[in-house]
Amino acid sequence: MRKSREAKRKMQVIMILYGYLPIDTRVLREARVLTDAGYDVSVLDLDSEIGELPILRGVRRCSVLRIPVLKRTTIGGLLLFWVACLKYLIQNRHSIDIVHAHDLTGLPPAFVISVLRSRIRLVYDAHELFPEAAMDKLSFLHYVLFLGLELICSTRVGWLISVSPCNLRTLSHRIGATPFLLLNVPDLDRVRLHFGHIPRWRGLRDDSTIKIAYPGHIITLRGYEKLPEAAQILNTNDEVEFEFLIIGDGALLPELRRMVRERDLENHFTFTGHVSFEKVQQLIVECDIAIALYEDTWNNNSCLSNKIFEYMMVGIPFIFTNLIQSLPLLEMVGAYTLENPVSGGDIANAILSLHSNTDRMDKISKTGLRLVASRFNWAKESERLVKAYRDIQKEVFGW
């Protein structure tokens, strides 16, 4: 009788995100696909400072705390978020079936509520190797602290999700949980819903200026600091006109602006600030080339960059550093690769070389479009997420 009643209600899923749901593409589309599959999904996140943005399709957003962007990286801000999440989880503990923690920043409150109420199951969705990322950006001590935290909290994890085969193997050695891979591939349906079509690169623009796009979170270890040097070298070539379009925001943006200003290169850089995901696609296809210059770190090498898929989706020719986990995909699409560490001269030469090779640009464009349409898209990838949840539902709850 109890199982019959259980089967008639929706399974209650709480996701925890130390960030802003409307602009976190991965979390938002996971929440949407689970909602469409019949699950009742709520996301605990931060109160956004950028205003209300549409979420769509029944996903509930519960912003538990407001933290200014520049304070999000502080331990104090993170602790306050954990306390706010735990308060919500305790208040709603009797109705929760699964807590789905996104990254290590969302895991501790999920761990605590699963200890307090053993019926609740825990899914750990690791977008990156967080301890290794902390070592790359901070120190070995931070690596040890975050690794210890992850190992403690993972004792309650039943299912493990990660974004690349390498990350999943590494985490599986640490965490005794059922693993499955969920690539960060484009959601073509979402893009079509917004535009009515997939924005596509239409070849080199008519004017003589080489326009280079670099979208994303403007932070360290992504090679932004090398761009002024590259621009300075390009600027010595009287036959070349060029513009770097820097799309996005981040902690490194003020420093990058300063470097550009000190070299008197402001006419060669355009900074958009934060824009929506859809606007990013529009801006990219208006350029000639896209780049991404992720540096040689453990975390960068272990991840399969979603930026590669974003470039492939719109068919723009692109330049990328030869990260270990990303290299097979880069070779598959024929992208122009640079070996780390890159210099400004390497970047300038790559831009000129690729721009002068229209056959290669055309091949990169067509191959990327074909691979995303046939293999690397969210419609195919999301089937695995729904299947995993069906397995959890059947295995744990029997309905």
C-alpha positions as YAML, in Angstrom:
chain: A
units: angstrom
residues:
- id: 1
  name: MET
  ca: [0.00, 0.00, 0.00]
- id: 2
  name: ARG
  ca: [2.86, 2.36, 0.93]
- id: 3
  name: LYS
  ca: [4.68, 1.62, -2.33]
- id: 4
  name: SER
  ca: [1.51, 2.35, -4.24]
- id: 5
  name: ARG
  ca: [1.19, 5.75, -2.58]
- id: 6
  name: GLU
  ca: [4.89, 6.45, -3.19]
- id: 7
  name: ALA
  ca: [4.58, 5.61, -6.87]
- id: 8
  name: LYS
  ca: [1.82, 8.19, -7.31]
- id: 9
  name: ARG
  ca: [3.92, 11.11, -6.09]
- id: 10
  name: LYS
  ca: [6.87, 12.73, -7.77]
- id: 11
  name: MET
  ca: [10.34, 12.04, -6.44]
- id: 12
  name: GLN
  ca: [11.64, 15.15, -4.68]
- id: 13
  name: VAL
  ca: [15.11, 16.24, -5.83]
- id: 14
  name: ILE
  ca: [17.06, 19.11, -4.26]
- id: 15
  name: MET
  ca: [20.09, 20.40, -6.18]
- id: 16
  name: ILE
  ca: [22.72, 22.54, -4.43]
- id: 17
  name: LEU
  ca: [24.68, 25.07, -6.47]
- id: 18
  name: TYR
  ca: [27.16, 27.59, -5.11]
- id: 19
  name: GLY
  ca: [26.44, 29.97, -7.96]
- id: 20
  name: TYR
  ca: [23.58, 31.46, -9.99]
- id: 21
  name: LEU
  ca: [21.21, 28.98, -11.58]
- id: 22
  name: PRO
  ca: [20.00, 31.14, -14.52]
- id: 23
  name: ILE
  ca: [23.56, 31.49, -15.87]
- id: 24
  name: ASP
  ca: [24.91, 28.02, -15.00]
- id: 25
  name: THR
  ca: [24.19, 26.16, -18.21]
- id: 26
  name: ARG
  ca: [25.06, 22.67, -16.97]
- id: 27
  name: VAL
  ca: [23.01, 22.79, -13.78]
- id: 28
  name: LEU
  ca: [20.06, 24.45, -15.46]
- id: 29
  name: ARG
  ca: [19.75, 21.88, -18.21]
- id: 30
  name: GLU
  ca: [20.15, 18.97, -15.77]
- id: 31
  name: ALA
  ca: [17.33, 20.41, -13.67]
- id: 32
  name: ARG
  ca: [15.17, 20.92, -16.74]
- id: 33
  name: VAL
  ca: [15.61, 17.42, -18.13]
- id: 34
  name: LEU
  ca: [14.82, 15.83, -14.76]
- id: 35
  name: THR
  ca: [11.73, 18.03, -14.42]
- id: 36
  name: ASP
  ca: [10.61, 16.97, -17.89]
- id: 37
  name: ALA
  ca: [11.17, 13.35, -16.87]
- id: 38
  name: GLY
  ca: [8.68, 13.70, -14.02]
- id: 39
  name: TYR
  ca: [10.86, 14.62, -11.05]
- id: 40
  name: ASP
  ca: [10.11, 17.52, -8.72]
- id: 41
  name: VAL
  ca: [13.32, 19.59, -8.81]
- id: 42
  name: SER
  ca: [14.32, 22.53, -6.64]
- id: 43
  name: VAL
  ca: [17.70, 24.25, -6.83]
- id: 44
  name: LEU
  ca: [19.30, 25.98, -3.84]
- id: 45
  name: ASP
  ca: [21.59, 28.71, -5.18]
- id: 46
  name: LEU
  ca: [22.79, 32.25, -4.55]
- id: 47
  name: ASP
  ca: [20.63, 35.30, -5.03]
- id: 48
  name: SER
  ca: [21.82, 36.79, -8.30]
- id: 49
  name: GLU
  ca: [22.94, 40.40, -8.59]
- id: 50
  name: ILE
  ca: [22.21, 40.50, -12.31]
- id: 51
  name: GLY
  ca: [18.42, 40.53, -12.01]
- id: 52
  name: GLU
  ca: [15.82, 37.89, -12.67]
- id: 53
  name: LEU
  ca: [16.37, 35.67, -15.68]
- id: 54
  name: PRO
  ca: [13.97, 33.05, -17.09]
- id: 55
  name: ILE
  ca: [14.48, 29.46, -15.96]
- id: 56
  name: LEU
  ca: [11.48, 27.79, -17.67]
- id: 57
  name: ARG
  ca: [9.84, 24.38, -17.52]
- id: 58
  name: GLY
  ca: [8.88, 24.12, -13.86]
- id: 59
  name: VAL
  ca: [12.29, 24.19, -12.17]
- id: 60
  name: ARG
  ca: [12.03, 25.86, -8.75]
- id: 61
  name: ARG
  ca: [14.82, 28.19, -7.75]
- id: 62
  name: CYS
  ca: [15.36, 28.81, -4.04]
- id: 63
  name: SER
  ca: [18.04, 31.46, -3.57]
- id: 64
  name: VAL
  ca: [19.16, 30.97, 0.01]
- id: 65
  name: LEU
  ca: [21.77, 33.71, 0.30]
- id: 66
  name: ARG
  ca: [23.10, 36.82, -1.45]
- id: 67
  name: ILE
  ca: [26.88, 37.06, -1.76]
- id: 68
  name: PRO
  ca: [28.63, 39.69, -3.90]
- id: 69
  name: VAL
  ca: [30.56, 38.16, -6.80]
- id: 70
  name: LEU
  ca: [33.96, 39.23, -5.45]
- id: 71
  name: LYS
  ca: [33.26, 37.56, -2.07]
- id: 72
  name: ARG
  ca: [32.19, 34.21, -3.49]
- id: 73
  name: THR
  ca: [35.76, 32.90, -3.31]
- id: 74
  name: THR
  ca: [36.04, 33.52, 0.44]
- id: 75
  name: ILE
  ca: [35.74, 30.76, 3.03]
- id: 76
  name: GLY
  ca: [33.34, 32.94, 5.01]
- id: 77
  name: GLY
  ca: [30.94, 33.24, 2.09]
- id: 78
  name: LEU
  ca: [31.03, 29.50, 1.48]
- id: 79
  name: LEU
  ca: [30.34, 28.71, 5.15]
- id: 80
  name: LEU
  ca: [27.36, 31.06, 5.18]
- id: 81
  name: PHE
  ca: [26.00, 29.32, 2.08]
- id: 82
  name: TRP
  ca: [26.37, 25.90, 3.70]
- id: 83
  name: VAL
  ca: [24.51, 27.06, 6.80]
- id: 84
  name: ALA
  ca: [21.69, 28.57, 4.72]
- id: 85
  name: CYS
  ca: [21.37, 25.38, 2.63]
- id: 86
  name: LEU
  ca: [21.38, 23.14, 5.67]
- id: 87
  name: LYS
  ca: [18.65, 25.20, 7.31]
- id: 88
  name: TYR
  ca: [16.46, 24.73, 4.21]
- id: 89
  name: LEU
  ca: [17.24, 21.01, 4.01]
- id: 90
  name: ILE
  ca: [16.38, 20.41, 7.66]
- id: 91
  name: GLN
  ca: [13.11, 22.30, 7.34]
- id: 92
  name: ASN
  ca: [12.12, 20.17, 4.33]
- id: 93
  name: ARG
  ca: [13.80, 16.89, 5.31]
- id: 94
  name: HIS
  ca: [10.63, 14.80, 5.40]
- id: 95
  name: SER
  ca: [9.82, 15.39, 1.74]
- id: 96
  name: ILE
  ca: [13.32, 15.06, 0.22]
- id: 97
  name: ASP
  ca: [14.30, 11.89, -1.63]
- id: 98
  name: ILE
  ca: [17.59, 12.86, -3.32]
- id: 99
  name: VAL
  ca: [20.07, 15.68, -2.79]
- id: 100
  name: HIS
  ca: [22.13, 16.36, -5.91]
- id: 101
  name: ALA
  ca: [25.25, 18.35, -4.97]
- id: 102
  name: HIS
  ca: [27.00, 20.26, -7.72]
- id: 103
  name: ASP
  ca: [30.73, 20.37, -7.04]
- id: 104
  name: LEU
  ca: [32.47, 20.18, -3.69]
- id: 105
  name: THR
  ca: [31.05, 23.60, -2.80]
- id: 106
  name: GLY
  ca: [27.60, 22.00, -2.65]
- id: 107
  name: LEU
  ca: [28.54, 18.71, -1.01]
- id: 108
  name: PRO
  ca: [28.90, 19.39, 2.78]
- id: 109
  name: PRO
  ca: [25.26, 20.39, 3.51]
- id: 110
  name: ALA
  ca: [24.12, 17.43, 1.39]
- id: 111
  name: PHE
  ca: [26.38, 15.15, 3.45]
- id: 112
  name: VAL
  ca: [25.04, 16.47, 6.75]
- id: 113
  name: ILE
  ca: [21.36, 16.08, 5.83]
- id: 114
  name: SER
  ca: [22.00, 12.53, 4.57]
- id: 115
  name: VAL
  ca: [23.54, 11.69, 7.94]
- id: 116
  name: LEU
  ca: [20.66, 13.27, 9.87]
- id: 117
  name: ARG
  ca: [18.08, 11.49, 7.71]
- id: 118
  name: SER
  ca: [19.47, 8.25, 6.31]
- id: 119
  name: ARG
  ca: [16.55, 7.81, 3.90]
- id: 120
  name: ILE
  ca: [17.87, 10.68, 1.76]
- id: 121
  name: ARG
  ca: [20.19, 9.62, -1.03]
- id: 122
  name: LEU
  ca: [23.14, 11.69, -2.22]
- id: 123
  name: VAL
  ca: [24.37, 12.34, -5.79]
- id: 124
  name: TYR
  ca: [27.73, 14.09, -6.23]
- id: 125
  name: ASP
  ca: [28.07, 15.95, -9.54]
- id: 126
  name: ALA
  ca: [31.72, 17.02, -9.85]
- id: 127
  name: HIS
  ca: [32.16, 19.59, -12.61]
- id: 128
  name: GLU
  ca: [35.91, 19.56, -11.99]
- id: 129
  name: LEU
  ca: [38.53, 18.02, -9.69]
- id: 130
  name: PHE
  ca: [38.01, 20.62, -6.99]
- id: 131
  name: PRO
  ca: [41.02, 19.79, -4.74]
- id: 132
  name: GLU
  ca: [43.34, 19.83, -7.76]
- id: 133
  name: ALA
  ca: [41.84, 23.12, -8.95]
- id: 134
  name: ALA
  ca: [42.47, 24.58, -5.48]
- id: 135
  name: MET
  ca: [46.11, 23.48, -5.71]
- id: 136
  name: ASP
  ca: [46.47, 25.07, -9.16]
- id: 137
  name: LYS
  ca: [44.97, 28.38, -8.03]
- id: 138
  name: LEU
  ca: [45.91, 28.53, -4.33]
- id: 139
  name: SER
  ca: [48.33, 26.14, -2.63]
- id: 140
  name: PHE
  ca: [49.10, 22.53, -1.72]
- id: 141
  name: LEU
  ca: [47.60, 23.14, 1.74]
- id: 142
  name: HIS
  ca: [44.27, 24.05, 0.12]
- id: 143
  name: TYR
  ca: [44.49, 20.83, -1.92]
- id: 144
  name: VAL
  ca: [44.93, 18.78, 1.25]
- id: 145
  name: LEU
  ca: [42.08, 20.54, 3.06]
- id: 146
  name: PHE
  ca: [39.61, 20.21, 0.19]
- id: 147
  name: LEU
  ca: [40.64, 16.62, -0.52]
- id: 148
  name: GLY
  ca: [40.02, 15.74, 3.12]
- id: 149
  name: LEU
  ca: [36.63, 17.43, 2.99]
- id: 150
  name: GLU
  ca: [35.72, 15.58, -0.21]
- id: 151
  name: LEU
  ca: [36.76, 12.20, 1.23]
- id: 152
  name: ILE
  ca: [34.73, 12.72, 4.41]
- id: 153
  name: CYS
  ca: [31.60, 13.91, 2.62]
- id: 154
  name: SER
  ca: [31.85, 11.23, -0.06]
- id: 155
  name: THR
  ca: [31.24, 8.49, 2.51]
- id: 156
  name: ARG
  ca: [27.53, 9.21, 2.03]
- id: 157
  name: VAL
  ca: [27.64, 9.54, -1.76]
- id: 158
  name: GLY
  ca: [25.78, 6.80, -3.62]
- id: 159
  name: TRP
  ca: [26.15, 8.05, -7.20]
- id: 160
  name: LEU
  ca: [28.99, 9.97, -8.80]
- id: 161
  name: ILE
  ca: [28.76, 12.13, -11.94]
- id: 162
  name: SER
  ca: [31.65, 13.79, -13.74]
- id: 163
  name: VAL
  ca: [32.31, 15.63, -16.99]
- id: 164
  name: SER
  ca: [35.25, 13.73, -18.49]
- id: 165
  name: PRO
  ca: [36.56, 10.15, -18.51]
- id: 166
  name: CYS
  ca: [39.77, 11.24, -16.75]
- id: 167
  name: ASN
  ca: [37.92, 13.05, -13.97]
- id: 168
  name: LEU
  ca: [35.56, 10.14, -13.50]
- id: 169
  name: ARG
  ca: [38.45, 7.66, -13.20]
- id: 170
  name: THR
  ca: [40.22, 9.86, -10.65]
- id: 171
  name: LEU
  ca: [37.11, 10.37, -8.56]
- id: 172
  name: SER
  ca: [36.14, 6.70, -8.77]
- id: 173
  name: HIS
  ca: [39.45, 5.79, -7.12]
- id: 174
  name: ARG
  ca: [38.57, 8.10, -4.22]
- id: 175
  name: ILE
  ca: [34.86, 7.52, -3.89]
- id: 176
  name: GLY
  ca: [33.12, 4.17, -3.65]
- id: 177
  name: ALA
  ca: [30.00, 5.18, -5.54]
- id: 178
  name: THR
  ca: [28.26, 4.22, -8.77]
- id: 179
  name: PRO
  ca: [29.95, 6.36, -11.47]
- id: 180
  name: PHE
  ca: [28.60, 7.69, -14.73]
- id: 181
  name: LEU
  ca: [29.82, 10.17, -17.31]
- id: 182
  name: LEU
  ca: [27.84, 13.25, -18.33]
- id: 183
  name: LEU
  ca: [29.62, 15.38, -20.92]
- id: 184
  name: ASN
  ca: [29.18, 19.16, -21.04]
- id: 185
  name: VAL
  ca: [27.80, 19.20, -24.57]
- id: 186
  name: PRO
  ca: [25.50, 21.78, -26.21]
- id: 187
  name: ASP
  ca: [21.75, 21.77, -25.72]
- id: 188
  name: LEU
  ca: [20.66, 22.23, -29.33]
- id: 189
  name: ASP
  ca: [16.97, 22.26, -28.43]
- id: 190
  name: ARG
  ca: [17.48, 25.21, -26.08]
- id: 191
  name: VAL
  ca: [19.39, 27.15, -28.72]
- id: 192
  name: ARG
  ca: [16.73, 26.43, -31.36]
- id: 193
  name: LEU
  ca: [14.01, 27.49, -28.93]
- id: 194
  name: HIS
  ca: [15.67, 30.86, -28.49]
- id: 195
  name: PHE
  ca: [16.76, 31.58, -32.07]
- id: 196
  name: GLY
  ca: [14.53, 29.31, -34.13]
- id: 197
  name: HIS
  ca: [17.78, 27.85, -35.51]
- id: 198
  name: ILE
  ca: [21.39, 27.17, -34.55]
- id: 199
  name: PRO
  ca: [23.55, 30.28, -35.12]
- id: 200
  name: ARG
  ca: [26.29, 29.33, -37.57]
- id: 201
  name: TRP
  ca: [29.58, 30.80, -38.65]
- id: 202
  name: ARG
  ca: [29.18, 32.05, -42.20]
- id: 203
  name: GLY
  ca: [32.82, 32.22, -43.26]
- id: 204
  name: LEU
  ca: [35.27, 35.09, -43.22]
- id: 205
  name: ARG
  ca: [33.70, 38.50, -42.94]
- id: 206
  name: ASP
  ca: [33.92, 40.97, -45.80]
- id: 207
  name: ASP
  ca: [36.09, 43.59, -44.13]
- id: 208
  name: SER
  ca: [39.85, 43.19, -43.72]
- id: 209
  name: THR
  ca: [39.89, 43.08, -39.91]
- id: 210
  name: ILE
  ca: [40.61, 39.70, -38.27]
- id: 211
  name: LYS
  ca: [38.09, 39.43, -35.45]
- id: 212
  name: ILE
  ca: [39.02, 36.96, -32.68]
- id: 213
  name: ALA
  ca: [36.53, 35.86, -30.00]
- id: 214
  name: TYR
  ca: [37.44, 34.65, -26.52]
- id: 215
  name: PRO
  ca: [34.27, 34.02, -24.46]
- id: 216
  name: GLY
  ca: [34.14, 32.78, -20.90]
- id: 217
  name: HIS
  ca: [34.95, 33.50, -17.28]
- id: 218
  name: ILE
  ca: [37.93, 35.87, -17.27]
- id: 219
  name: ILE
  ca: [40.18, 34.34, -14.61]
- id: 220
  name: THR
  ca: [43.77, 33.17, -14.25]
- id: 221
  name: LEU
  ca: [45.14, 29.98, -15.87]
- id: 222
  name: ARG
  ca: [43.25, 30.66, -19.11]
- id: 223
  name: GLY
  ca: [45.96, 32.60, -20.93]
- id: 224
  name: TYR
  ca: [44.24, 35.99, -20.97]
- id: 225
  name: GLU
  ca: [47.44, 37.68, -19.81]
- id: 226
  name: LYS
  ca: [49.16, 36.68, -23.07]
- id: 227
  name: LEU
  ca: [46.65, 38.47, -25.29]
- id: 228
  name: PRO
  ca: [48.13, 42.00, -24.94]
- id: 229
  name: GLU
  ca: [51.53, 40.60, -25.93]
- id: 230
  name: ALA
  ca: [49.98, 38.87, -28.95]
- id: 231
  name: ALA
  ca: [48.18, 42.08, -29.91]
- id: 232
  name: GLN
  ca: [51.40, 44.05, -29.63]
- id: 233
  name: ILE
  ca: [53.06, 41.68, -32.09]
- id: 234
  name: LEU
  ca: [50.13, 41.77, -34.51]
- id: 235
  name: ASN
  ca: [50.16, 45.55, -34.28]
- id: 236
  name: THR
  ca: [53.67, 45.67, -35.79]
- id: 237
  name: ASN
  ca: [52.32, 44.13, -39.01]
- id: 238
  name: ASP
  ca: [51.16, 47.04, -41.16]
- id: 239
  name: GLU
  ca: [49.18, 44.67, -43.40]
- id: 240
  name: VAL
  ca: [46.99, 43.30, -40.61]
- id: 241
  name: GLU
  ca: [43.96, 44.81, -38.91]
- id: 242
  name: PHE
  ca: [42.62, 42.87, -35.93]
- id: 243
  name: GLU
  ca: [40.27, 43.00, -32.96]
- id: 244
  name: PHE
  ca: [40.03, 40.79, -29.87]
- id: 245
  name: LEU
  ca: [36.45, 40.43, -28.64]
- id: 246
  name: ILE
  ca: [36.60, 39.48, -24.94]
- id: 247
  name: ILE
  ca: [33.15, 38.16, -24.03]
- id: 248
  name: GLY
  ca: [32.38, 37.81, -20.33]
- id: 249
  name: ASP
  ca: [33.37, 38.98, -16.88]
- id: 250
  name: GLY
  ca: [35.59, 37.78, -14.08]
- id: 251
  name: ALA
  ca: [38.14, 38.67, -11.42]
- id: 252
  name: LEU
  ca: [40.96, 39.12, -13.96]
- id: 253
  name: LEU
  ca: [39.06, 41.60, -16.16]
- id: 254
  name: PRO
  ca: [40.32, 44.80, -14.46]
- id: 255
  name: GLU
  ca: [43.93, 43.61, -14.74]
- id: 256
  name: LEU
  ca: [43.46, 42.66, -18.39]
- id: 257
  name: ARG
  ca: [41.98, 46.07, -19.14]
- id: 258
  name: ARG
  ca: [44.98, 47.70, -17.44]
- id: 259
  name: MET
  ca: [47.46, 45.67, -19.48]
- id: 260
  name: VAL
  ca: [45.67, 46.66, -22.70]
- id: 261
  name: ARG
  ca: [45.55, 50.31, -21.71]
- id: 262
  name: GLU
  ca: [49.25, 50.47, -20.75]
- id: 263
  name: ARG
  ca: [50.23, 49.12, -24.17]
- id: 264
  name: ASP
  ca: [47.97, 51.60, -25.92]
- id: 265
  name: LEU
  ca: [46.01, 48.76, -27.55]
- id: 266
  name: GLU
  ca: [42.49, 49.82, -26.62]
- id: 267
  name: ASN
  ca: [41.51, 50.17, -30.29]
- id: 268
  name: HIS
  ca: [42.20, 46.45, -30.73]
- id: 269
  name: PHE
  ca: [40.13, 45.13, -27.79]
- id: 270
  name: THR
  ca: [36.40, 45.14, -27.12]
- id: 271
  name: PHE
  ca: [35.14, 44.03, -23.70]
- id: 272
  name: THR
  ca: [31.47, 43.08, -23.54]
- id: 273
  name: GLY
  ca: [31.15, 42.31, -19.83]
- id: 274
  name: HIS
  ca: [28.59, 39.70, -18.81]
- id: 275
  name: VAL
  ca: [26.16, 38.62, -21.54]
- id: 276
  name: SER
  ca: [23.61, 35.81, -21.75]
- id: 277
  name: PHE
  ca: [24.54, 32.39, -23.13]
- id: 278
  name: GLU
  ca: [22.44, 33.07, -26.23]
- id: 279
  name: LYS
  ca: [24.09, 36.44, -26.81]
- id: 280
  name: VAL
  ca: [27.49, 34.75, -26.61]
- id: 281
  name: GLN
  ca: [26.54, 32.55, -29.57]
- id: 282
  name: GLN
  ca: [25.50, 35.58, -31.61]
- id: 283
  name: LEU
  ca: [28.76, 37.37, -30.87]
- id: 284
  name: ILE
  ca: [30.94, 34.36, -31.66]
- id: 285
  name: VAL
  ca: [29.51, 33.75, -35.13]
- id: 286
  name: GLU
  ca: [30.19, 37.38, -36.05]
- id: 287
  name: CYS
  ca: [33.92, 36.73, -35.61]
- id: 288
  name: ASP
  ca: [36.47, 35.02, -37.87]
- id: 289
  name: ILE
  ca: [38.26, 32.86, -35.31]
- id: 290
  name: ALA
  ca: [37.71, 31.77, -31.70]
- id: 291
  name: ILE
  ca: [40.44, 30.97, -29.21]
- id: 292
  name: ALA
  ca: [40.88, 29.44, -25.76]
- id: 293
  name: LEU
  ca: [44.29, 29.34, -24.07]
- id: 294
  name: TYR
  ca: [43.85, 27.13, -21.02]
- id: 295
  name: GLU
  ca: [47.18, 26.63, -19.26]
- id: 296
  name: ASP
  ca: [48.96, 23.38, -18.40]
- id: 297
  name: THR
  ca: [47.46, 22.54, -15.01]
- id: 298
  name: TRP
  ca: [46.22, 19.28, -13.55]
- id: 299
  name: ASN
  ca: [42.61, 20.42, -13.54]
- id: 300
  name: ASN
  ca: [42.65, 21.87, -17.07]
- id: 301
  name: ASN
  ca: [44.28, 18.73, -18.44]
- id: 302
  name: SER
  ca: [41.83, 16.38, -16.74]
- id: 303
  name: CYS
  ca: [38.69, 18.16, -17.95]
- id: 304
  name: LEU
  ca: [37.11, 17.98, -21.39]
- id: 305
  name: SER
  ca: [36.49, 21.65, -22.06]
- id: 306
  name: ASN
  ca: [32.89, 22.53, -22.89]
- id: 307
  name: LYS
  ca: [34.22, 25.55, -24.79]
- id: 308
  name: ILE
  ca: [35.38, 23.18, -27.54]
- id: 309
  name: PHE
  ca: [31.82, 21.92, -27.95]
- id: 310
  name: GLU
  ca: [30.46, 25.46, -27.98]
- id: 311
  name: TYR
  ca: [32.80, 26.41, -30.81]
- id: 312
  name: MET
  ca: [31.94, 23.24, -32.71]
- id: 313
  name: MET
  ca: [28.21, 23.89, -32.29]
- id: 314
  name: VAL
  ca: [28.36, 27.16, -34.24]
- id: 315
  name: GLY
  ca: [31.05, 25.93, -36.62]
- id: 316
  name: ILE
  ca: [33.64, 28.61, -35.99]
- id: 317
  name: PRO
  ca: [37.30, 27.70, -36.69]
- id: 318
  name: PHE
  ca: [39.26, 27.85, -33.46]
- id: 319
  name: ILE
  ca: [42.64, 27.75, -31.75]
- id: 320
  name: PHE
  ca: [43.06, 25.78, -28.52]
- id: 321
  name: THR
  ca: [45.90, 24.66, -26.26]
- id: 322
  name: ASN
  ca: [46.69, 20.95, -26.49]
- id: 323
  name: LEU
  ca: [45.31, 19.79, -23.15]
- id: 324
  name: ILE
  ca: [45.68, 16.06, -22.56]
- id: 325
  name: GLN
  ca: [42.03, 15.14, -22.12]
- id: 326
  name: SER
  ca: [40.85, 17.52, -24.85]
- id: 327
  name: LEU
  ca: [43.47, 16.63, -27.46]
- id: 328
  name: PRO
  ca: [41.67, 13.64, -29.05]
- id: 329
  name: LEU
  ca: [38.60, 15.81, -29.65]
- id: 330
  name: LEU
  ca: [40.73, 18.68, -30.94]
- id: 331
  name: GLU
  ca: [42.40, 16.34, -33.40]
- id: 332
  name: MET
  ca: [39.05, 14.90, -34.41]
- id: 333
  name: VAL
  ca: [37.70, 18.31, -35.38]
- id: 334
  name: GLY
  ca: [41.03, 19.51, -36.83]
- id: 335
  name: ALA
  ca: [41.41, 22.54, -34.55]
- id: 336
  name: TYR
  ca: [44.61, 24.58, -34.60]
- id: 337
  name: THR
  ca: [46.44, 23.54, -31.42]
- id: 338
  name: LEU
  ca: [49.15, 25.34, -29.45]
- id: 339
  name: GLU
  ca: [51.58, 23.69, -27.06]
- id: 340
  name: ASN
  ca: [51.81, 25.04, -23.52]
- id: 341
  name: PRO
  ca: [53.29, 27.30, -22.34]
- id: 342
  name: VAL
  ca: [52.16, 29.68, -25.07]
- id: 343
  name: SER
  ca: [53.71, 33.04, -25.78]
- id: 344
  name: GLY
  ca: [52.20, 36.11, -27.37]
- id: 345
  name: GLY
  ca: [54.18, 35.27, -30.50]
- id: 346
  name: ASP
  ca: [52.66, 31.77, -30.62]
- id: 347
  name: ILE
  ca: [49.16, 33.23, -30.44]
- id: 348
  name: ALA
  ca: [49.83, 35.88, -33.08]
- id: 349
  name: ASN
  ca: [51.38, 33.34, -35.47]
- id: 350
  name: ALA
  ca: [48.48, 30.91, -34.95]
- id: 351
  name: ILE
  ca: [45.90, 33.61, -35.73]
- id: 352
  name: LEU
  ca: [47.68, 34.66, -38.92]
- id: 353
  name: SER
  ca: [48.33, 31.08, -40.02]
- id: 354
  name: LEU
  ca: [44.77, 29.87, -39.50]
- id: 355
  name: HIS
  ca: [43.22, 33.00, -41.01]
- id: 356
  name: SER
  ca: [45.27, 32.57, -44.19]
- id: 357
  name: ASN
  ca: [44.25, 28.92, -44.60]
- id: 358
  name: THR
  ca: [40.64, 29.11, -45.73]
- id: 359
  name: ASP
  ca: [40.50, 25.40, -46.60]
- id: 360
  name: ARG
  ca: [41.44, 24.44, -43.06]
- id: 361
  name: MET
  ca: [38.98, 26.91, -41.60]
- id: 362
  name: ASP
  ca: [36.22, 25.46, -43.73]
- id: 363
  name: LYS
  ca: [37.13, 21.90, -42.71]
- id: 364
  name: ILE
  ca: [37.13, 22.74, -38.98]
- id: 365
  name: SER
  ca: [33.76, 24.42, -39.37]
- id: 366
  name: LYS
  ca: [32.06, 21.56, -41.21]
- id: 367
  name: THR
  ca: [33.56, 18.83, -39.02]
- id: 368
  name: GLY
  ca: [32.51, 20.57, -35.80]
- id: 369
  name: LEU
  ca: [28.95, 21.08, -36.99]
- id: 370
  name: ARG
  ca: [28.65, 17.44, -38.05]
- id: 371
  name: LEU
  ca: [30.04, 15.99, -34.81]
- id: 372
  name: VAL
  ca: [27.77, 18.08, -32.59]
- id: 373
  name: ALA
  ca: [24.69, 17.26, -34.66]
- id: 374
  name: SER
  ca: [25.41, 13.52, -34.68]
- id: 375
  name: ARG
  ca: [27.16, 12.75, -31.38]
- id: 376
  name: PHE
  ca: [27.99, 15.53, -28.96]
- id: 377
  name: ASN
  ca: [24.65, 17.08, -28.01]
- id: 378
  name: TRP
  ca: [22.53, 17.24, -24.88]
- id: 379
  name: ALA
  ca: [19.55, 15.37, -26.35]
- id: 380
  name: LYS
  ca: [21.71, 12.24, -26.50]
- id: 381
  name: GLU
  ca: [23.71, 12.90, -23.34]
- id: 382
  name: SER
  ca: [20.69, 13.66, -21.14]
- id: 383
  name: GLU
  ca: [19.28, 10.18, -21.75]
- id: 384
  name: ARG
  ca: [22.02, 8.86, -19.48]
- id: 385
  name: LEU
  ca: [21.08, 11.24, -16.67]
- id: 386
  name: VAL
  ca: [17.43, 10.19, -16.79]
- id: 387
  name: LYS
  ca: [18.40, 6.50, -16.93]
- id: 388
  name: ALA
  ca: [20.62, 6.92, -13.87]
- id: 389
  name: TYR
  ca: [17.77, 8.52, -11.94]
- id: 390
  name: ARG
  ca: [15.38, 5.76, -13.01]
- id: 391
  name: ASP
  ca: [17.90, 3.23, -11.71]
- id: 392
  name: ILE
  ca: [18.20, 5.09, -8.40]
- id: 393
  name: GLN
  ca: [14.43, 5.26, -8.06]
- id: 394
  name: LYS
  ca: [14.01, 1.56, -8.72]
- id: 395
  name: GLU
  ca: [16.99, 0.38, -6.70]
- id: 396
  name: VAL
  ca: [16.43, 2.49, -3.60]
- id: 397
  name: PHE
  ca: [12.72, 3.17, -3.47]
- id: 398
  name: GLY
  ca: [11.38, 0.26, -5.47]
- id: 399
  name: TRP
  ca: [8.99, 2.31, -7.62]
...
